[in-house]
Tab-separated table of C-alpha atoms in Angstrom:
chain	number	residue	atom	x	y	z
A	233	UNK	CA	-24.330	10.690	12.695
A	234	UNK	CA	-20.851	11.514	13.109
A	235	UNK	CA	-18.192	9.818	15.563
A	236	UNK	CA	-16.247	12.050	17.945
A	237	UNK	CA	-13.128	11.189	20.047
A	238	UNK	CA	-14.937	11.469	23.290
A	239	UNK	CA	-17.519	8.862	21.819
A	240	UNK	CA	-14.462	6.647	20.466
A	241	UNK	CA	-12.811	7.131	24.291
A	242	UNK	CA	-16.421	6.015	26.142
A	243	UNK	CA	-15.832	2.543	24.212
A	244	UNK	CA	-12.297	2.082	25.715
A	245	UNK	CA	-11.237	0.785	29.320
A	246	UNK	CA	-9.875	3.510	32.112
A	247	UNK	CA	-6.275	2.032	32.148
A	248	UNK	CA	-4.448	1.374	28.830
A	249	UNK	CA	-2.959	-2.166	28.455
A	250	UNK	CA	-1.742	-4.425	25.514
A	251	UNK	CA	-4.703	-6.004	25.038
A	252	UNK	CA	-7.299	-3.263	25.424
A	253	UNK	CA	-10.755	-2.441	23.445
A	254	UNK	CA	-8.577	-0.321	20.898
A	255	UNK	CA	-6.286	-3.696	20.710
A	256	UNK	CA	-9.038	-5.742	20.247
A	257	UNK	CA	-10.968	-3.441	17.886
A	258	UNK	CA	-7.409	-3.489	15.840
A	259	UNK	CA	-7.444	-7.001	15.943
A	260	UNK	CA	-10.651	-7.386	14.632
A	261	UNK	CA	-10.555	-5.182	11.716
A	262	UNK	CA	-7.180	-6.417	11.068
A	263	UNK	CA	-9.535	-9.631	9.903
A	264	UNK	CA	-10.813	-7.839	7.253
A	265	UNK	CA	-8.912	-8.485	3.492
A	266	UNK	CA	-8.914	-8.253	-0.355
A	267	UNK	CA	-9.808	-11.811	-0.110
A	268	UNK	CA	-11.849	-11.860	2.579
A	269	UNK	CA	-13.678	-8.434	2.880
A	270	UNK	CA	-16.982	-9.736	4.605
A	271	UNK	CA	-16.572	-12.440	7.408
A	272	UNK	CA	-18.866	-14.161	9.693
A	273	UNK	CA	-18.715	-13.974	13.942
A	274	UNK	CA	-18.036	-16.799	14.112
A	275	UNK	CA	-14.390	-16.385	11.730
A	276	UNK	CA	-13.904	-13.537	13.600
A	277	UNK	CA	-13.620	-15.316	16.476
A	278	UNK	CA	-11.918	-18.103	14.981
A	279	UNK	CA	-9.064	-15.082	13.906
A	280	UNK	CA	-8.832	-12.896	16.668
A	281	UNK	CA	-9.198	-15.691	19.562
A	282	UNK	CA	-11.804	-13.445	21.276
A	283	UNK	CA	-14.252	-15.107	23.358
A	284	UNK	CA	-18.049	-14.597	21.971
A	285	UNK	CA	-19.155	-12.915	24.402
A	286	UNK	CA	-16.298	-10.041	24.066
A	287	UNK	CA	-16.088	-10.299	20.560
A	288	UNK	CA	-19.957	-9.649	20.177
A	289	UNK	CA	-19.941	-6.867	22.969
A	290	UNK	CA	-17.074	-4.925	20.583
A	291	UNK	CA	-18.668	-6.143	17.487
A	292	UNK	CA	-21.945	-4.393	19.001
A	293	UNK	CA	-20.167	-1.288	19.595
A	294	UNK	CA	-18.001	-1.247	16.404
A	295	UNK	CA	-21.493	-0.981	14.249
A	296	UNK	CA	-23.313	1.603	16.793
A	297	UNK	CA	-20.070	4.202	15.621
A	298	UNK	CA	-20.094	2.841	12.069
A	299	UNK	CA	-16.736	1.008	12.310
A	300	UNK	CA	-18.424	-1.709	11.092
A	301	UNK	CA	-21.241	-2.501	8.832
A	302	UNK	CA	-23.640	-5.736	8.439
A	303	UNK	CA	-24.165	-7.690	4.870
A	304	UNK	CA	-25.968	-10.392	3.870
A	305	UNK	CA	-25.848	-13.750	5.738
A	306	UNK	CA	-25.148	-12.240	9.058
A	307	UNK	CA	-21.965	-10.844	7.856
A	308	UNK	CA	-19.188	-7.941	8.607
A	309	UNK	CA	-17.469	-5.574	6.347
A	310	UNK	CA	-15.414	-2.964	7.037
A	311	UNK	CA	-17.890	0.344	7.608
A	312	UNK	CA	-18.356	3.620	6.125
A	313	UNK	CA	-17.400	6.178	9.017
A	314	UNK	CA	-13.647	4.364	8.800
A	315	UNK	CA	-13.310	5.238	4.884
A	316	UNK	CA	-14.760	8.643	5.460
A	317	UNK	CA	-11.879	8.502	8.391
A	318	UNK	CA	-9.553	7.445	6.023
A	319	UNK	CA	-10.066	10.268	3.226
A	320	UNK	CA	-8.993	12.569	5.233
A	321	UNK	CA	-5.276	11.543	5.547
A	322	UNK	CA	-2.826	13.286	3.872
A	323	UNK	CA	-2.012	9.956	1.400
A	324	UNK	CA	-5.781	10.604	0.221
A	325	UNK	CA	-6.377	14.660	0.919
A	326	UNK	CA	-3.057	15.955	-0.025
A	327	UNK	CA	-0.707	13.313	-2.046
A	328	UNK	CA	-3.557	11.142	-4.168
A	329	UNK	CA	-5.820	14.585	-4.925
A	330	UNK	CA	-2.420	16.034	-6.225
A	331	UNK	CA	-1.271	13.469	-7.957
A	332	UNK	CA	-4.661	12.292	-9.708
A	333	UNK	CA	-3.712	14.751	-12.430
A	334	UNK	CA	-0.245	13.439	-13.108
A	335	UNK	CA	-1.352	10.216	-12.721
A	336	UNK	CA	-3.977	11.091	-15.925
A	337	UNK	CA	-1.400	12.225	-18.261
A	338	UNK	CA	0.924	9.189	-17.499
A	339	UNK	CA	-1.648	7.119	-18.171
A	340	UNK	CA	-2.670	9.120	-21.747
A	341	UNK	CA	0.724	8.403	-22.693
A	342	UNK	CA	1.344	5.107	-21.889
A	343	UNK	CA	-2.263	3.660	-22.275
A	344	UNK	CA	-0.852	1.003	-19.112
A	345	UNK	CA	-1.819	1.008	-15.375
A	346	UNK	CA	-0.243	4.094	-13.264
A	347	UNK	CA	0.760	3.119	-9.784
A	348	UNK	CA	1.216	5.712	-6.882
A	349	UNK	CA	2.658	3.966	-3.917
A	350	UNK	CA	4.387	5.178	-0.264
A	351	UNK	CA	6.974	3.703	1.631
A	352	UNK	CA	5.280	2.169	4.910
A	353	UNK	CA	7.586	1.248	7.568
A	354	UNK	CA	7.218	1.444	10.940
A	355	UNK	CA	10.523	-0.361	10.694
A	356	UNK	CA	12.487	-1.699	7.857
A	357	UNK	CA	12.684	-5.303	8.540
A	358	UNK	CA	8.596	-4.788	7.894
A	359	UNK	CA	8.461	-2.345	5.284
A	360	UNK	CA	6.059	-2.747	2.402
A	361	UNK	CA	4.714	-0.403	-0.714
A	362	UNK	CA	1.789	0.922	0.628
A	363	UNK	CA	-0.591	1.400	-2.987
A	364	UNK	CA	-2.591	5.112	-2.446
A	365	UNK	CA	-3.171	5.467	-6.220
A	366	UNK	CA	-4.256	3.349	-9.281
A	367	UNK	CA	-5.648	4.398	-13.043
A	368	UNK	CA	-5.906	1.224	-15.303
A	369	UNK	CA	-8.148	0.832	-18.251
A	370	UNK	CA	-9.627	-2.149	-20.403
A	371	UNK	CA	-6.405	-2.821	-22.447
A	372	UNK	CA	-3.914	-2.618	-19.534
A	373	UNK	CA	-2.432	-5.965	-18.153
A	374	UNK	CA	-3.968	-6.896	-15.032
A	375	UNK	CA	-1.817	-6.617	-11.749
A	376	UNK	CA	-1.687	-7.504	-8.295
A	377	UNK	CA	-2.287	-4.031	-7.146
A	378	UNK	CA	-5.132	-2.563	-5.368
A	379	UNK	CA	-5.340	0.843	-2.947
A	380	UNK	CA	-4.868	0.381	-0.112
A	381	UNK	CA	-2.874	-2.853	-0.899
A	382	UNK	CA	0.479	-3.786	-0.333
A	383	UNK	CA	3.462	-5.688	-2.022
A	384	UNK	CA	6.804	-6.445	-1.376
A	385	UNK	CA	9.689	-3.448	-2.609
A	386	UNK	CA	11.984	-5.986	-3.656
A	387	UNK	CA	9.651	-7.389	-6.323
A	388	UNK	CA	8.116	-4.216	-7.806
A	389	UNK	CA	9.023	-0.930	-9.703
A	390	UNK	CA	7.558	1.379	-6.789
A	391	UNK	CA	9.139	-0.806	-4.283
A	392	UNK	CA	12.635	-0.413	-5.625
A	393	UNK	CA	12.626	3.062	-6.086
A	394	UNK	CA	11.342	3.877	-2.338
A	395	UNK	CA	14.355	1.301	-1.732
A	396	UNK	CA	16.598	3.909	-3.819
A	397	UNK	CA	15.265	6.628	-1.309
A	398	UNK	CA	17.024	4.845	1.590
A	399	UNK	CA	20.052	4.762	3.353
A	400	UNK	CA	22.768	2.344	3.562
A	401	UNK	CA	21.916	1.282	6.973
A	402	UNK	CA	18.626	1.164	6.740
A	403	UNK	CA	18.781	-0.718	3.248
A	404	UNK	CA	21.177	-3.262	5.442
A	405	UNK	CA	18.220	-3.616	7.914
A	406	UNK	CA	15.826	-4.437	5.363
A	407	UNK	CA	17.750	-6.603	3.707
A	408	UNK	CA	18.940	-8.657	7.167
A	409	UNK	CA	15.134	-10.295	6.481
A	410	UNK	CA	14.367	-13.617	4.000
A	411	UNK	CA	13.447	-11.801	1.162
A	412	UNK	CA	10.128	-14.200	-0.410
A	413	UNK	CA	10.379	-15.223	-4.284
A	414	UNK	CA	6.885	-13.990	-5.856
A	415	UNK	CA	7.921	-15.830	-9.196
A	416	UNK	CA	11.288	-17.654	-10.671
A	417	UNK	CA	12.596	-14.486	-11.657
A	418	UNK	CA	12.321	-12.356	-8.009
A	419	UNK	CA	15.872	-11.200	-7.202
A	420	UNK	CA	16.064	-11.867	-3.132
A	421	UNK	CA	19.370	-12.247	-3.006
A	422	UNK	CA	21.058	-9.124	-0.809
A	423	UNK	CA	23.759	-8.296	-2.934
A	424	UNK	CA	21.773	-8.294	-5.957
A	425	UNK	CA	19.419	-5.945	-4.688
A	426	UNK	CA	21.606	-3.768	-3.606
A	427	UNK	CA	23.194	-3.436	-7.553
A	428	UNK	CA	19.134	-3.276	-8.647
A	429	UNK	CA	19.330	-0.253	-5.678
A	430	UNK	CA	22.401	1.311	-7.387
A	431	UNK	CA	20.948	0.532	-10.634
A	432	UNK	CA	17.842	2.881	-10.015
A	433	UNK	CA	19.987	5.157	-8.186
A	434	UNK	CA	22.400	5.907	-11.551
A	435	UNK	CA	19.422	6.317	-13.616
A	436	UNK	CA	16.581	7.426	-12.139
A	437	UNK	CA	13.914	5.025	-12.154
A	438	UNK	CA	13.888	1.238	-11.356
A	439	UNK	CA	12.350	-1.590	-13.186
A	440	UNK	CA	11.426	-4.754	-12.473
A	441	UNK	CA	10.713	-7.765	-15.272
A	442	UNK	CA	8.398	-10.375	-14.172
A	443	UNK	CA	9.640	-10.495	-10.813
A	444	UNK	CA	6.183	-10.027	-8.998
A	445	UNK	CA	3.667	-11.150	-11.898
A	446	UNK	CA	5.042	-13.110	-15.027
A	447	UNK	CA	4.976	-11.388	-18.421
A	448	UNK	CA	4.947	-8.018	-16.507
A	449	UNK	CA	7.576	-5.079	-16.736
A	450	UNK	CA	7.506	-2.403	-14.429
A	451	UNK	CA	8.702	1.185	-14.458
A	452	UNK	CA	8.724	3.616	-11.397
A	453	UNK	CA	11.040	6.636	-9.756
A	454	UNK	CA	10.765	8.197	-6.624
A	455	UNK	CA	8.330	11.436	-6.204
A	456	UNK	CA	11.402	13.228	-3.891
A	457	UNK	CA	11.202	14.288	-0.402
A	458	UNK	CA	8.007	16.473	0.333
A	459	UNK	CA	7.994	17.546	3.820
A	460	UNK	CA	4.773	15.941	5.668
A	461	UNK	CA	4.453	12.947	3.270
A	462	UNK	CA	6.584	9.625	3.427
A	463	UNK	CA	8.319	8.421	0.768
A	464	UNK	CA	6.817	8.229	-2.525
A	465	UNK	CA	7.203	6.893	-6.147
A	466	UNK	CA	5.087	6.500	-9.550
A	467	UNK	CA	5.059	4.180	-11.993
A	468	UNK	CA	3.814	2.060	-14.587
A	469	UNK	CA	3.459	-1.561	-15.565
A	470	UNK	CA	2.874	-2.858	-18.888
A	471	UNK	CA	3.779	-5.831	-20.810
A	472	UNK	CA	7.007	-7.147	-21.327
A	473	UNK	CA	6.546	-7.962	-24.833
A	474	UNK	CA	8.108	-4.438	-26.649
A	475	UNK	CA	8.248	-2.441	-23.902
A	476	UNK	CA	10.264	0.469	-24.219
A	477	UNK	CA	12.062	1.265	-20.911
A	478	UNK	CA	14.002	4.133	-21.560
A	479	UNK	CA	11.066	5.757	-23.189
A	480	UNK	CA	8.777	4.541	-19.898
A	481	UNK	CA	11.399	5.583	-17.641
A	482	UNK	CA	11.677	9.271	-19.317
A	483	UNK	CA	7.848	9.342	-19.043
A	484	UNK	CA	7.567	8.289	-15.001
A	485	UNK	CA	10.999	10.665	-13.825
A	486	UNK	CA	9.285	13.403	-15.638
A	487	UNK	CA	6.071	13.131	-14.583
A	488	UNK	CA	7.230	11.893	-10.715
A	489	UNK	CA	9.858	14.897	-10.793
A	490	UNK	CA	6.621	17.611	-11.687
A	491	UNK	CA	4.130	15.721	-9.035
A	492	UNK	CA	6.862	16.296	-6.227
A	493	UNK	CA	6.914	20.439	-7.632
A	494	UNK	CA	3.251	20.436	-7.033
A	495	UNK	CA	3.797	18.521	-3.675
A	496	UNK	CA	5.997	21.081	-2.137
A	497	UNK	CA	3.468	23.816	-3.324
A	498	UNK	CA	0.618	22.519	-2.479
């Protein structure tokens, strides 16, 4: 059975407040992650600080409107009715449906995983590539990547050209945070990222070589502005051993430069 609003707004208290049942729900499926996608009550509680009998009362709830759903050993995982939620955000009904095909014939000429990622940044000191879109096959190199994951923009291809889609002052903003070192060769040093910004800027596309997963080279440009969408880029990764980045990065601006045609279309 589908979940309306008014069913969603019978769970929550009369009076909004910062620590209300769509705070706590928030809290709770905030919980949930890659590497630990089913959890226990009792972590929950252990994570979100609830008391058991709130956190059971909401857990109760979050499963009666398929928020939630129960696995093995008395265990939560994120529910169905919040994917089926999900697909119907423009990252998944407008800019991955479009860009599936584009994302094909990258792959069929590189043979290496195709990335599709979105600038997500409710403010720049906390931005992050947000991953919508992923092809990989048996031969490609494994990566870090996942939809619906995240990684820094500093250390990846995607990341630095959504950087290259920013301005000056909010590329200062960013970089006024401690950029992390993934692996010896991350560049987190402001100035230097700026030049990798400029870099991308002159040519087109920005690469990245082993800076977020050793023996990895990555290859991505910016989709362009498409009203409705944040900021978007495509790429590829593939091993650094004889890869060809001018031919890559001539592959990813031409397919990234027809995706954001079909974007502004569509």
């Amino acid at each position: 059975m589908s979940t309306t609003i008014t069913e969603l707004q019978d769970i929550a208290p009369t009076t909004v407040d910062a620590d209300g049942m769509l705070a706590r729900t928030m809290r709770i499926l905030g919980c949930f992650t890659a590497d630990e996608p089913e959890l226990s009550a009792s972590r929950l509680g252990a994570l979100t600080g609830l008391s058991s009998s709130t956190l059971h009362r909401i857990l109760a709830q979050m499963l009666e409107l398929g928020l939630l759903a129960r696995t093995p050993g008395r265990r939560y995982a994120v529910g169905a009715r919040l994917w089926e939620l999900g697909e119907l955000s423009p990252l998944a009904l407008r800019l991955r449906e479009t860009a599936l095909p584009y994302m094909s014939r990258l792959y069929e000429a590189t043979g290496e995983n195709v990335h599709l990622a979105v600038l997500d940044a409710p403010l720049p000191e906390h931005a992050t590539a947000l991953f919508v879109g992923r092809l990989t096959g048996r031969s490609s190199i494994p990566t870090l990547s996942r939809m619906g994951g995240r990684q820094p923009l500093h250390t990846t291809g995607v990341g630095k050209a959504l950087l290259a889609t920013q301005a000056p002052e909010w590329i200062d903003r960013f970089l006024s945070k401690r950029l992390e070192r993934e692996t010896m060769h991350s560049i987190t040093e402001p100035d230097a990222v700026r030049a990798e910004i400029d870099r991308a800027r002159a040519r087109g596309y920005a690469t990245t070589r082993e800076e977020m997963t050793l023996g990895n080279i990555s290859v991505a440009a910016p989709v362009g502005s498409v009203a409705g969408l944040p900021p978007t880029a495509l790429g590829v990764v593939t091993r650094i051993d004889g890869a060809d980045t001018r031919r890559l990065g001539a592959l990813v601006m031409q397919t990234a430069a027809d995706l954001g045609r079909a974007l502004r279309v569509a």
